[in-house]
mmCIF file with all atom_site columns, C-alpha atoms and ligand atoms in Angstrom:
data_model
loop_
_atom_site.group_PDB
_atom_site.id
_atom_site.type_symbol
_atom_site.label_atom_id
_atom_site.label_alt_id
_atom_site.label_comp_id
_atom_site.label_asym_id
_atom_site.label_entity_id
_atom_site.label_seq_id
_atom_site.pdbx_PDB_ins_code
_atom_site.Cartn_x
_atom_site.Cartn_y
_atom_site.Cartn_z
_atom_site.occupancy
_atom_site.B_iso_or_equiv
_atom_site.pdbx_formal_charge
_atom_site.auth_seq_id
_atom_site.auth_comp_id
_atom_site.auth_asym_id
_atom_site.auth_atom_id
_atom_site.pdbx_PDB_model_num
ATOM   1   C CA  . MET W 1 1   ? 22.078  -4.456  -6.923  1.00 60.00 ? 1   MET W CA  1
ATOM   2   C CA  . SER W 1 2   ? 22.475  -8.323  -6.172  1.00 59.00 ? 2   SER W CA  1
ATOM   3   C CA  . SER W 1 3   ? 20.524  -10.689 -3.904  1.00 54.00 ? 3   SER W CA  1
ATOM   4   C CA  . GLN W 1 4   ? 23.524  -10.369 -1.564  1.00 60.00 ? 4   GLN W CA  1
ATOM   5   C CA  . THR W 1 5   ? 22.840  -6.690  -1.109  1.00 74.00 ? 5   THR W CA  1
ATOM   6   C CA  . LYS W 1 6   ? 22.502  -5.910  2.587   1.00 88.00 ? 6   LYS W CA  1
ATOM   7   C CA  . PRO W 1 7   ? 19.319  -3.910  3.335   1.00 95.00 ? 7   PRO W CA  1
ATOM   8   C CA  . GLN W 1 8   ? 19.843  -0.835  5.496   1.00 97.00 ? 8   GLN W CA  1
ATOM   9   C CA  . ILE W 1 9   ? 17.140  0.284   7.820   1.00 98.00 ? 9   ILE W CA  1
ATOM   10  C CA  . LEU W 1 10  ? 15.113  3.318   6.814   1.00 98.00 ? 10  LEU W CA  1
ATOM   11  C CA  . LEU W 1 11  ? 12.067  2.780   9.136   1.00 98.00 ? 11  LEU W CA  1
ATOM   12  C CA  . ARG W 1 12  ? 12.396  0.767   12.175  1.00 98.00 ? 12  ARG W CA  1
ATOM   13  C CA  . ARG W 1 13  ? 9.603   -1.622  13.165  1.00 98.00 ? 13  ARG W CA  1
ATOM   14  C CA  . GLU W 1 14  ? 8.815   0.373   16.341  1.00 98.00 ? 14  GLU W CA  1
ATOM   15  C CA  . GLU W 1 15  ? 8.176   3.631   14.084  1.00 98.00 ? 15  GLU W CA  1
ATOM   16  C CA  . ILE W 1 16  ? 6.127   1.486   11.664  1.00 98.00 ? 16  ILE W CA  1
ATOM   17  C CA  . THR W 1 17  ? 4.018   0.314   14.598  1.00 98.00 ? 17  THR W CA  1
ATOM   18  C CA  . SER W 1 18  ? 3.255   3.824   16.015  1.00 98.00 ? 18  SER W CA  1
ATOM   19  C CA  . ALA W 1 19  ? 2.467   5.134   12.562  1.00 98.00 ? 19  ALA W CA  1
ATOM   20  C CA  . VAL W 1 20  ? 0.053   2.149   11.980  1.00 98.00 ? 20  VAL W CA  1
ATOM   21  C CA  . LYS W 1 21  ? -1.562  2.928   15.342  1.00 98.00 ? 21  LYS W CA  1
ATOM   22  C CA  . ARG W 1 22  ? -1.997  6.584   14.362  1.00 98.00 ? 22  ARG W CA  1
ATOM   23  C CA  . LEU W 1 23  ? -3.593  5.702   11.078  1.00 98.00 ? 23  LEU W CA  1
ATOM   24  C CA  . ALA W 1 24  ? -5.832  3.339   12.843  1.00 98.00 ? 24  ALA W CA  1
ATOM   25  C CA  . ALA W 1 25  ? -6.966  5.991   15.197  1.00 98.00 ? 25  ALA W CA  1
ATOM   26  C CA  . GLU W 1 26  ? -7.719  8.284   12.166  1.00 98.00 ? 26  GLU W CA  1
ATOM   27  C CA  . ILE W 1 27  ? -9.473  5.494   10.228  1.00 98.00 ? 27  ILE W CA  1
ATOM   28  C CA  . GLU W 1 28  ? -11.498 4.517   13.373  1.00 98.00 ? 28  GLU W CA  1
ATOM   29  C CA  . ARG W 1 29  ? -12.657 7.949   13.923  1.00 98.00 ? 29  ARG W CA  1
ATOM   30  C CA  . ASP W 1 30  ? -13.932 8.306   10.270  1.00 98.00 ? 30  ASP W CA  1
ATOM   31  C CA  . TYR W 1 31  ? -15.281 4.861   9.690   1.00 98.00 ? 31  TYR W CA  1
ATOM   32  C CA  . GLN W 1 32  ? -16.393 3.195   12.910  1.00 97.00 ? 32  GLN W CA  1
ATOM   33  C CA  . ASN W 1 33  ? -20.028 3.212   12.242  1.00 95.00 ? 33  ASN W CA  1
ATOM   34  C CA  . ARG W 1 34  ? -19.726 2.571   8.473   1.00 98.00 ? 34  ARG W CA  1
ATOM   35  C CA  . TYR W 1 35  ? -18.962 -1.080  8.024   1.00 98.00 ? 35  TYR W CA  1
ATOM   36  C CA  . PRO W 1 36  ? -15.998 -0.138  5.501   1.00 98.00 ? 36  PRO W CA  1
ATOM   37  C CA  . LEU W 1 37  ? -14.676 -2.415  3.039   1.00 98.00 ? 37  LEU W CA  1
ATOM   38  C CA  . LEU W 1 38  ? -10.817 -2.425  3.313   1.00 98.00 ? 38  LEU W CA  1
ATOM   39  C CA  . ILE W 1 39  ? -9.178  -3.504  -0.032  1.00 98.00 ? 39  ILE W CA  1
ATOM   40  C CA  . GLY W 1 40  ? -5.439  -4.217  -0.093  1.00 98.00 ? 40  GLY W CA  1
ATOM   41  C CA  . ILE W 1 41  ? -3.417  -4.406  -3.210  1.00 98.00 ? 41  ILE W CA  1
ATOM   42  C CA  . LEU W 1 42  ? -1.407  -7.543  -3.418  1.00 97.00 ? 42  LEU W CA  1
ATOM   43  C CA  . LYS W 1 43  ? 1.204   -8.630  -2.686  1.00 96.00 ? 43  LYS W CA  1
ATOM   44  C CA  . GLY W 1 44  ? 2.730   -5.546  -1.093  1.00 97.00 ? 44  GLY W CA  1
ATOM   45  C CA  . SER W 1 45  ? 0.088   -4.536  1.180   1.00 98.00 ? 45  SER W CA  1
ATOM   46  C CA  . PHE W 1 46  ? -0.508  -7.746  3.003   1.00 98.00 ? 46  PHE W CA  1
ATOM   47  C CA  . ILE W 1 47  ? 1.577   -7.173  6.082   1.00 98.00 ? 47  ILE W CA  1
ATOM   48  C CA  . PHE W 1 48  ? 0.359   -3.612  6.513   1.00 98.00 ? 48  PHE W CA  1
ATOM   49  C CA  . MET W 1 49  ? -3.123  -4.721  6.083   1.00 98.00 ? 49  MET W CA  1
ATOM   50  C CA  . ALA W 1 50  ? -2.799  -7.359  8.775   1.00 98.00 ? 50  ALA W CA  1
ATOM   51  C CA  . ASP W 1 51  ? -1.214  -5.093  11.279  1.00 98.00 ? 51  ASP W CA  1
ATOM   52  C CA  . LEU W 1 52  ? -3.739  -2.185  10.378  1.00 98.00 ? 52  LEU W CA  1
ATOM   53  C CA  . VAL W 1 53  ? -6.898  -4.162  10.635  1.00 98.00 ? 53  VAL W CA  1
ATOM   54  C CA  . ARG W 1 54  ? -5.768  -5.676  14.076  1.00 98.00 ? 54  ARG W CA  1
ATOM   55  C CA  . GLN W 1 55  ? -5.762  -2.032  15.382  1.00 98.00 ? 55  GLN W CA  1
ATOM   56  C CA  . LEU W 1 56  ? -9.219  -1.430  14.231  1.00 98.00 ? 56  LEU W CA  1
ATOM   57  C CA  . ASP W 1 57  ? -11.898 -2.365  16.865  1.00 98.00 ? 57  ASP W CA  1
ATOM   58  C CA  . PHE W 1 58  ? -14.957 -2.099  14.836  1.00 98.00 ? 58  PHE W CA  1
ATOM   59  C CA  . PRO W 1 59  ? -17.004 -4.201  12.199  1.00 98.00 ? 59  PRO W CA  1
ATOM   60  C CA  . LEU W 1 60  ? -15.330 -4.002  8.775   1.00 98.00 ? 60  LEU W CA  1
ATOM   61  C CA  . GLU W 1 61  ? -14.706 -6.158  5.735   1.00 98.00 ? 61  GLU W CA  1
ATOM   62  C CA  . VAL W 1 62  ? -11.416 -7.120  4.343   1.00 97.00 ? 62  VAL W CA  1
ATOM   63  C CA  . GLU W 1 63  ? -10.907 -7.824  0.495   1.00 97.00 ? 63  GLU W CA  1
ATOM   64  C CA  . PHE W 1 64  ? -7.737  -7.846  -1.707  1.00 97.00 ? 64  PHE W CA  1
ATOM   65  C CA  . ILE W 1 65  ? -7.094  -7.144  -5.257  1.00 97.00 ? 65  ILE W CA  1
ATOM   66  C CA  . ARG W 1 66  ? -4.089  -8.076  -7.350  1.00 97.00 ? 66  ARG W CA  1
ATOM   67  C CA  . VAL W 1 67  ? -2.826  -6.136  -10.369 1.00 94.00 ? 67  VAL W CA  1
ATOM   68  C CA  . SER W 1 68  ? 0.202   -6.587  -12.552 1.00 89.00 ? 68  SER W CA  1
ATOM   69  C CA  . SER W 1 69  ? 1.949   -3.983  -14.522 1.00 82.00 ? 69  SER W CA  1
ATOM   70  C CA  . TYR W 1 70  ? 4.531   -4.275  -17.413 1.00 72.00 ? 70  TYR W CA  1
ATOM   71  C CA  . GLY W 1 71  ? 7.601   -2.414  -17.853 1.00 56.00 ? 71  GLY W CA  1
ATOM   72  C CA  . ARG W 1 72  ? 7.330   -0.426  -14.872 1.00 54.00 ? 72  ARG W CA  1
ATOM   73  C CA  . GLY W 1 73  ? 10.114  1.654   -13.535 1.00 52.00 ? 73  GLY W CA  1
ATOM   74  C CA  . ARG W 1 74  ? 11.947  4.230   -15.607 1.00 48.00 ? 74  ARG W CA  1
ATOM   75  C CA  . GLU W 1 75  ? 10.914  2.577   -18.756 1.00 50.00 ? 75  GLU W CA  1
ATOM   76  C CA  . SER W 1 76  ? 7.067   2.324   -17.516 1.00 54.00 ? 76  SER W CA  1
ATOM   77  C CA  . SER W 1 77  ? 4.571   1.621   -19.950 1.00 63.00 ? 77  SER W CA  1
ATOM   78  C CA  . GLY W 1 78  ? 1.920   2.454   -17.627 1.00 68.00 ? 78  GLY W CA  1
ATOM   79  C CA  . ALA W 1 79  ? -0.034  -0.808  -18.561 1.00 87.00 ? 79  ALA W CA  1
ATOM   80  C CA  . ILE W 1 80  ? -1.787  -2.201  -15.682 1.00 92.00 ? 80  ILE W CA  1
ATOM   81  C CA  . LYS W 1 81  ? -4.254  -5.192  -15.486 1.00 92.00 ? 81  LYS W CA  1
ATOM   82  C CA  . ILE W 1 82  ? -6.201  -6.886  -12.739 1.00 93.00 ? 82  ILE W CA  1
ATOM   83  C CA  . VAL W 1 83  ? -5.070  -10.383 -12.248 1.00 92.00 ? 83  VAL W CA  1
ATOM   84  C CA  . ARG W 1 84  ? -7.215  -11.202 -9.109  1.00 88.00 ? 84  ARG W CA  1
ATOM   85  C CA  . GLY W 1 85  ? -10.332 -9.391  -8.915  1.00 84.00 ? 85  GLY W CA  1
ATOM   86  C CA  . LEU W 1 86  ? -12.740 -8.774  -6.175  1.00 91.00 ? 86  LEU W CA  1
ATOM   87  C CA  . THR W 1 87  ? -15.391 -10.918 -4.637  1.00 88.00 ? 87  THR W CA  1
ATOM   88  C CA  . SER W 1 88  ? -17.170 -8.109  -2.559  1.00 87.00 ? 88  SER W CA  1
ATOM   89  C CA  . VAL W 1 89  ? -19.784 -5.905  -3.819  1.00 93.00 ? 89  VAL W CA  1
ATOM   90  C CA  . VAL W 1 90  ? -18.339 -2.449  -3.893  1.00 97.00 ? 90  VAL W CA  1
ATOM   91  C CA  . LYS W 1 91  ? -21.552 -0.508  -5.012  1.00 97.00 ? 91  LYS W CA  1
ATOM   92  C CA  . GLY W 1 92  ? -22.774 1.543   -2.054  1.00 98.00 ? 92  GLY W CA  1
ATOM   93  C CA  . ARG W 1 93  ? -19.801 0.615   0.265   1.00 98.00 ? 93  ARG W CA  1
ATOM   94  C CA  . ASP W 1 94  ? -17.452 2.930   2.008   1.00 98.00 ? 94  ASP W CA  1
ATOM   95  C CA  . VAL W 1 95  ? -14.337 1.753   0.510   1.00 98.00 ? 95  VAL W CA  1
ATOM   96  C CA  . LEU W 1 96  ? -10.601 2.166   1.660   1.00 98.00 ? 96  LEU W CA  1
ATOM   97  C CA  . LEU W 1 97  ? -8.011  1.207   -0.532  1.00 98.00 ? 97  LEU W CA  1
ATOM   98  C CA  . ILE W 1 98  ? -4.744  0.064   1.214   1.00 98.00 ? 98  ILE W CA  1
ATOM   99  C CA  . GLU W 1 99  ? -1.428  0.288   -0.311  1.00 98.00 ? 99  GLU W CA  1
ATOM   100 C CA  . ASP W 1 100 ? 2.165   -0.174  1.031   1.00 98.00 ? 100 ASP W CA  1
ATOM   101 C CA  . ILE W 1 101 ? 3.584   2.491   -1.247  1.00 98.00 ? 101 ILE W CA  1
ATOM   102 C CA  . VAL W 1 102 ? 2.621   5.070   -3.719  1.00 98.00 ? 102 VAL W CA  1
ATOM   103 C CA  . ASP W 1 103 ? 5.583   5.421   -6.098  1.00 97.00 ? 103 ASP W CA  1
ATOM   104 C CA  . THR W 1 104 ? 4.586   6.440   -9.633  1.00 96.00 ? 104 THR W CA  1
ATOM   105 C CA  . GLY W 1 105 ? 1.138   6.497   -8.532  1.00 97.00 ? 105 GLY W CA  1
ATOM   106 C CA  . LEU W 1 106 ? -0.019  4.434   -11.671 1.00 96.00 ? 106 LEU W CA  1
ATOM   107 C CA  . THR W 1 107 ? -1.158  1.430   -9.772  1.00 97.00 ? 107 THR W CA  1
ATOM   108 C CA  . ALA W 1 108 ? -3.104  3.191   -6.923  1.00 98.00 ? 108 ALA W CA  1
ATOM   109 C CA  . GLY W 1 109 ? -4.514  5.536   -9.752  1.00 97.00 ? 109 GLY W CA  1
ATOM   110 C CA  . PHE W 1 110 ? -5.493  2.486   -11.730 1.00 96.00 ? 110 PHE W CA  1
ATOM   111 C CA  . VAL W 1 111 ? -7.183  0.739   -8.956  1.00 97.00 ? 111 VAL W CA  1
ATOM   112 C CA  . LEU W 1 112 ? -9.078  3.854   -7.732  1.00 98.00 ? 112 LEU W CA  1
ATOM   113 C CA  . ASP W 1 113 ? -10.371 4.492   -11.443 1.00 97.00 ? 113 ASP W CA  1
ATOM   114 C CA  . TYR W 1 114 ? -11.523 0.834   -11.392 1.00 96.00 ? 114 TYR W CA  1
ATOM   115 C CA  . LEU W 1 115 ? -13.265 1.037   -8.085  1.00 97.00 ? 115 LEU W CA  1
ATOM   116 C CA  . ALA W 1 116 ? -14.894 4.273   -8.617  1.00 98.00 ? 116 ALA W CA  1
ATOM   117 C CA  . LYS W 1 117 ? -16.722 2.920   -11.631 1.00 97.00 ? 117 LYS W CA  1
ATOM   118 C CA  . LYS W 1 118 ? -18.226 0.295   -9.423  1.00 97.00 ? 118 LYS W CA  1
ATOM   119 C CA  . LYS W 1 119 ? -20.140 3.169   -7.597  1.00 98.00 ? 119 LYS W CA  1
ATOM   120 C CA  . PRO W 1 120 ? -18.976 3.115   -3.888  1.00 98.00 ? 120 PRO W CA  1
ATOM   121 C CA  . THR W 1 121 ? -20.594 5.372   -1.464  1.00 98.00 ? 121 THR W CA  1
ATOM   122 C CA  . SER W 1 122 ? -17.016 6.798   -0.564  1.00 98.00 ? 122 SER W CA  1
ATOM   123 C CA  . LEU W 1 123 ? -13.719 5.927   -1.873  1.00 98.00 ? 123 LEU W CA  1
ATOM   124 C CA  . LYS W 1 124 ? -10.305 6.815   -0.146  1.00 98.00 ? 124 LYS W CA  1
ATOM   125 C CA  . LEU W 1 125 ? -6.588  5.772   -0.224  1.00 98.00 ? 125 LEU W CA  1
ATOM   126 C CA  . CYS W 1 126 ? -4.575  4.842   2.809   1.00 99.00 ? 126 CYS W CA  1
ATOM   127 C CA  . THR W 1 127 ? -0.940  4.213   2.043   1.00 98.00 ? 127 THR W CA  1
ATOM   128 C CA  . LEU W 1 128 ? 2.011   3.514   4.532   1.00 98.00 ? 128 LEU W CA  1
ATOM   129 C CA  . THR W 1 129 ? 4.573   5.153   2.486   1.00 98.00 ? 129 THR W CA  1
ATOM   130 C CA  . ASP W 1 130 ? 4.568   7.758   -0.315  1.00 98.00 ? 130 ASP W CA  1
ATOM   131 C CA  . LYS W 1 131 ? 7.498   8.532   -2.651  1.00 98.00 ? 131 LYS W CA  1
ATOM   132 C CA  . PRO W 1 132 ? 6.302   11.750  -4.260  1.00 98.00 ? 132 PRO W CA  1
ATOM   133 C CA  . SER W 1 133 ? 9.745   12.376  -6.224  1.00 97.00 ? 133 SER W CA  1
ATOM   134 C CA  . ARG W 1 134 ? 8.612   9.402   -8.554  1.00 95.00 ? 134 ARG W CA  1
ATOM   135 C CA  . ARG W 1 135 ? 5.208   10.521  -9.277  1.00 97.00 ? 135 ARG W CA  1
ATOM   136 C CA  . GLN W 1 136 ? 3.820   10.176  -12.843 1.00 96.00 ? 136 GLN W CA  1
ATOM   137 C CA  . ARG W 1 137 ? 0.144   10.441  -11.957 1.00 96.00 ? 137 ARG W CA  1
ATOM   138 C CA  . SER W 1 138 ? -1.332  12.508  -9.230  1.00 97.00 ? 138 SER W CA  1
ATOM   139 C CA  . VAL W 1 139 ? -3.291  10.459  -6.738  1.00 98.00 ? 139 VAL W CA  1
ATOM   140 C CA  . GLN W 1 140 ? -5.179  11.829  -3.518  1.00 98.00 ? 140 GLN W CA  1
ATOM   141 C CA  . ILE W 1 141 ? -3.865  10.149  -0.308  1.00 98.00 ? 141 ILE W CA  1
ATOM   142 C CA  . GLY W 1 142 ? -6.548  10.367  2.492   1.00 98.00 ? 142 GLY W CA  1
ATOM   143 C CA  . TYR W 1 143 ? -4.257  8.589   5.162   1.00 98.00 ? 143 TYR W CA  1
ATOM   144 C CA  . LEU W 1 144 ? -0.423  8.569   5.071   1.00 98.00 ? 144 LEU W CA  1
ATOM   145 C CA  . GLY W 1 145 ? 2.085   6.924   7.323   1.00 98.00 ? 145 GLY W CA  1
ATOM   146 C CA  . PHE W 1 146 ? 5.452   8.158   5.971   1.00 98.00 ? 146 PHE W CA  1
ATOM   147 C CA  . THR W 1 147 ? 6.794   10.385  3.127   1.00 98.00 ? 147 THR W CA  1
ATOM   148 C CA  . VAL W 1 148 ? 9.825   8.432   1.974   1.00 98.00 ? 148 VAL W CA  1
ATOM   149 C CA  . PRO W 1 149 ? 12.837  9.325   -0.127  1.00 97.00 ? 149 PRO W CA  1
ATOM   150 C CA  . ASN W 1 150 ? 13.858  8.056   -3.687  1.00 97.00 ? 150 ASN W CA  1
ATOM   151 C CA  . LYS W 1 151 ? 15.527  4.879   -2.566  1.00 96.00 ? 151 LYS W CA  1
ATOM   152 C CA  . PHE W 1 152 ? 14.693  1.407   -3.453  1.00 96.00 ? 152 PHE W CA  1
ATOM   153 C CA  . LEU W 1 153 ? 12.562  0.069   -0.553  1.00 97.00 ? 153 LEU W CA  1
ATOM   154 C CA  . VAL W 1 154 ? 12.298  -3.521  0.778   1.00 97.00 ? 154 VAL W CA  1
ATOM   155 C CA  . GLY W 1 155 ? 10.735  -5.092  3.859   1.00 98.00 ? 155 GLY W CA  1
ATOM   156 C CA  . TYR W 1 156 ? 7.488   -4.983  5.538   1.00 98.00 ? 156 TYR W CA  1
ATOM   157 C CA  . GLY W 1 157 ? 5.723   -6.460  2.470   1.00 98.00 ? 157 GLY W CA  1
ATOM   158 C CA  . LEU W 1 158 ? 7.933   -4.521  -0.070  1.00 97.00 ? 158 LEU W CA  1
ATOM   159 C CA  . ASP W 1 159 ? 10.155  -6.735  -2.317  1.00 96.00 ? 159 ASP W CA  1
ATOM   160 C CA  . TRP W 1 160 ? 13.031  -6.854  -4.616  1.00 95.00 ? 160 TRP W CA  1
ATOM   161 C CA  . ASP W 1 161 ? 12.479  -9.674  -7.056  1.00 94.00 ? 161 ASP W CA  1
ATOM   162 C CA  . GLU W 1 162 ? 9.960   -11.196 -4.590  1.00 95.00 ? 162 GLU W CA  1
ATOM   163 C CA  . LYS W 1 163 ? 12.656  -11.247 -1.887  1.00 96.00 ? 163 LYS W CA  1
ATOM   164 C CA  . PHE W 1 164 ? 12.913  -9.266  1.596   1.00 97.00 ? 164 PHE W CA  1
ATOM   165 C CA  . ARG W 1 165 ? 9.056   -9.002  1.941   1.00 98.00 ? 165 ARG W CA  1
ATOM   166 C CA  . ASN W 1 166 ? 9.582   -10.677 5.317   1.00 98.00 ? 166 ASN W CA  1
ATOM   167 C CA  . LEU W 1 167 ? 11.864  -8.185  6.907   1.00 98.00 ? 167 LEU W CA  1
ATOM   168 C CA  . PRO W 1 168 ? 10.037  -6.634  9.850   1.00 98.00 ? 168 PRO W CA  1
ATOM   169 C CA  . ASP W 1 169 ? 11.559  -3.136  9.172   1.00 98.00 ? 169 ASP W CA  1
ATOM   170 C CA  . ILE W 1 170 ? 11.373  -1.076  5.981   1.00 98.00 ? 170 ILE W CA  1
ATOM   171 C CA  . CYS W 1 171 ? 15.052  -1.018  4.424   1.00 98.00 ? 171 CYS W CA  1
ATOM   172 C CA  . PHE W 1 172 ? 16.718  0.322   1.432   1.00 97.00 ? 172 PHE W CA  1
ATOM   173 C CA  . LEU W 1 173 ? 19.026  -1.464  -0.970  1.00 94.00 ? 173 LEU W CA  1
ATOM   174 C CA  . GLU W 1 174 ? 20.810  1.255   -2.560  1.00 78.00 ? 174 GLU W CA  1
ATOM   175 C CA  . ASN W 1 175 ? 20.874  5.166   -2.658  1.00 54.00 ? 175 ASN W CA  1
ATOM   176 C CA  . GLU W 1 176 ? 19.123  6.404   -5.952  1.00 49.00 ? 176 GLU W CA  1
ATOM   177 C CA  . ASP W 1 177 ? 19.386  10.091  -4.897  1.00 49.00 ? 177 ASP W CA  1
HETATM 178 C C1  . PRP T 2 .   ? 4.303   -2.307  -5.637  1.00 85.98 ? 1   PRP T C1  1
HETATM 179 C C2  . PRP T 2 .   ? 3.700   -1.652  -4.539  1.00 85.98 ? 1   PRP T C2  1
HETATM 180 C C3  . PRP T 2 .   ? 2.321   -0.865  -5.020  1.00 85.98 ? 1   PRP T C3  1
HETATM 181 C C4  . PRP T 2 .   ? 3.046   -0.338  -6.477  1.00 85.98 ? 1   PRP T C4  1
HETATM 182 C C5  . PRP T 2 .   ? 3.531   1.068   -6.166  1.00 85.98 ? 1   PRP T C5  1
HETATM 183 O O1  . PRP T 2 .   ? 3.730   -3.247  -6.305  1.00 85.98 ? 1   PRP T O1  1
HETATM 184 O O2  . PRP T 2 .   ? 3.104   -2.716  -3.755  1.00 85.98 ? 1   PRP T O2  1
HETATM 185 O O3  . PRP T 2 .   ? 1.185   -1.609  -5.326  1.00 85.98 ? 1   PRP T O3  1
HETATM 186 O O4  . PRP T 2 .   ? 4.331   -1.147  -6.634  1.00 85.98 ? 1   PRP T O4  1
HETATM 187 O O5  . PRP T 2 .   ? 4.178   1.683   -7.448  1.00 85.98 ? 1   PRP T O5  1
HETATM 188 P P1  . PRP T 2 .   ? 3.578   2.675   -8.537  1.00 85.98 ? 1   PRP T P1  1
HETATM 189 O O6  . PRP T 2 .   ? 3.071   3.726   -7.676  1.00 85.98 ? 1   PRP T O6  1
HETATM 190 O O7  . PRP T 2 .   ? 4.845   3.057   -9.289  1.00 85.98 ? 1   PRP T O7  1
HETATM 191 O O8  . PRP T 2 .   ? 2.475   1.921   -9.355  1.00 85.98 ? 1   PRP T O8  1
HETATM 192 P P2  . PRP T 2 .   ? 4.431   -4.115  -7.176  1.00 85.98 ? 1   PRP T P2  1
HETATM 193 O O9  . PRP T 2 .   ? 3.735   -3.912  -8.627  1.00 85.98 ? 1   PRP T O9  1
HETATM 194 O O10 . PRP T 2 .   ? 5.742   -4.169  -7.067  1.00 85.98 ? 1   PRP T O10 1
HETATM 195 O O11 . PRP T 2 .   ? 3.751   -5.659  -6.932  1.00 85.98 ? 1   PRP T O11 1
HETATM 196 P P3  . PRP T 2 .   ? 3.743   -6.382  -5.428  1.00 85.98 ? 1   PRP T P3  1
HETATM 197 O O12 . PRP T 2 .   ? 2.787   -5.579  -4.751  1.00 85.98 ? 1   PRP T O12 1
HETATM 198 O O13 . PRP T 2 .   ? 3.120   -7.757  -5.643  1.00 85.98 ? 1   PRP T O13 1
HETATM 199 O O14 . PRP T 2 .   ? 5.126   -6.342  -4.991  1.00 85.98 ? 1   PRP T O14 1
#
């Protein structure tokens, strides 16, 4: 794969928009009177978070956390650490963690464990995409946009070597099936 690889569309922007609206309706139904704390995992979640919260017409708080992982992928060490922590208080809040993709599950699992220790009233995960074929750790997904195949995805926040996050569609770079 090179930076010249042309991304092929997997999920068009219109499909993403309708999935975001569907998820927003589910979240609004469940959280509208709870002043939830929505926590996005940077960087990948930034576009999804921005689109999702603009579909939510009730009081909520937005937060971000950034984690880094070492040797992720086929040679994953599973070592993850927080490189940008939270400024909001989690204890006693209804927390919804926002991800762009759950792949091995290591990132979401780590952050869910970290947040659970802070004693939120409730804690759920909302992910735009789920790639179950690569799972190394089981995580419970409360709100799901799309189940995706085992392809390298870019766009709508997802990157390859920090490139392609700005693509409006979710694309794939090569077929890993
Ligand atoms: C990506 C993505 C998820 C994570 C999912 O983040 O945004 O956070 O990988 O993979 P996993 O389920 O195998 O842990 P990445 O670490 O590439 O950083 P980024 O969000 O800055 O792109």
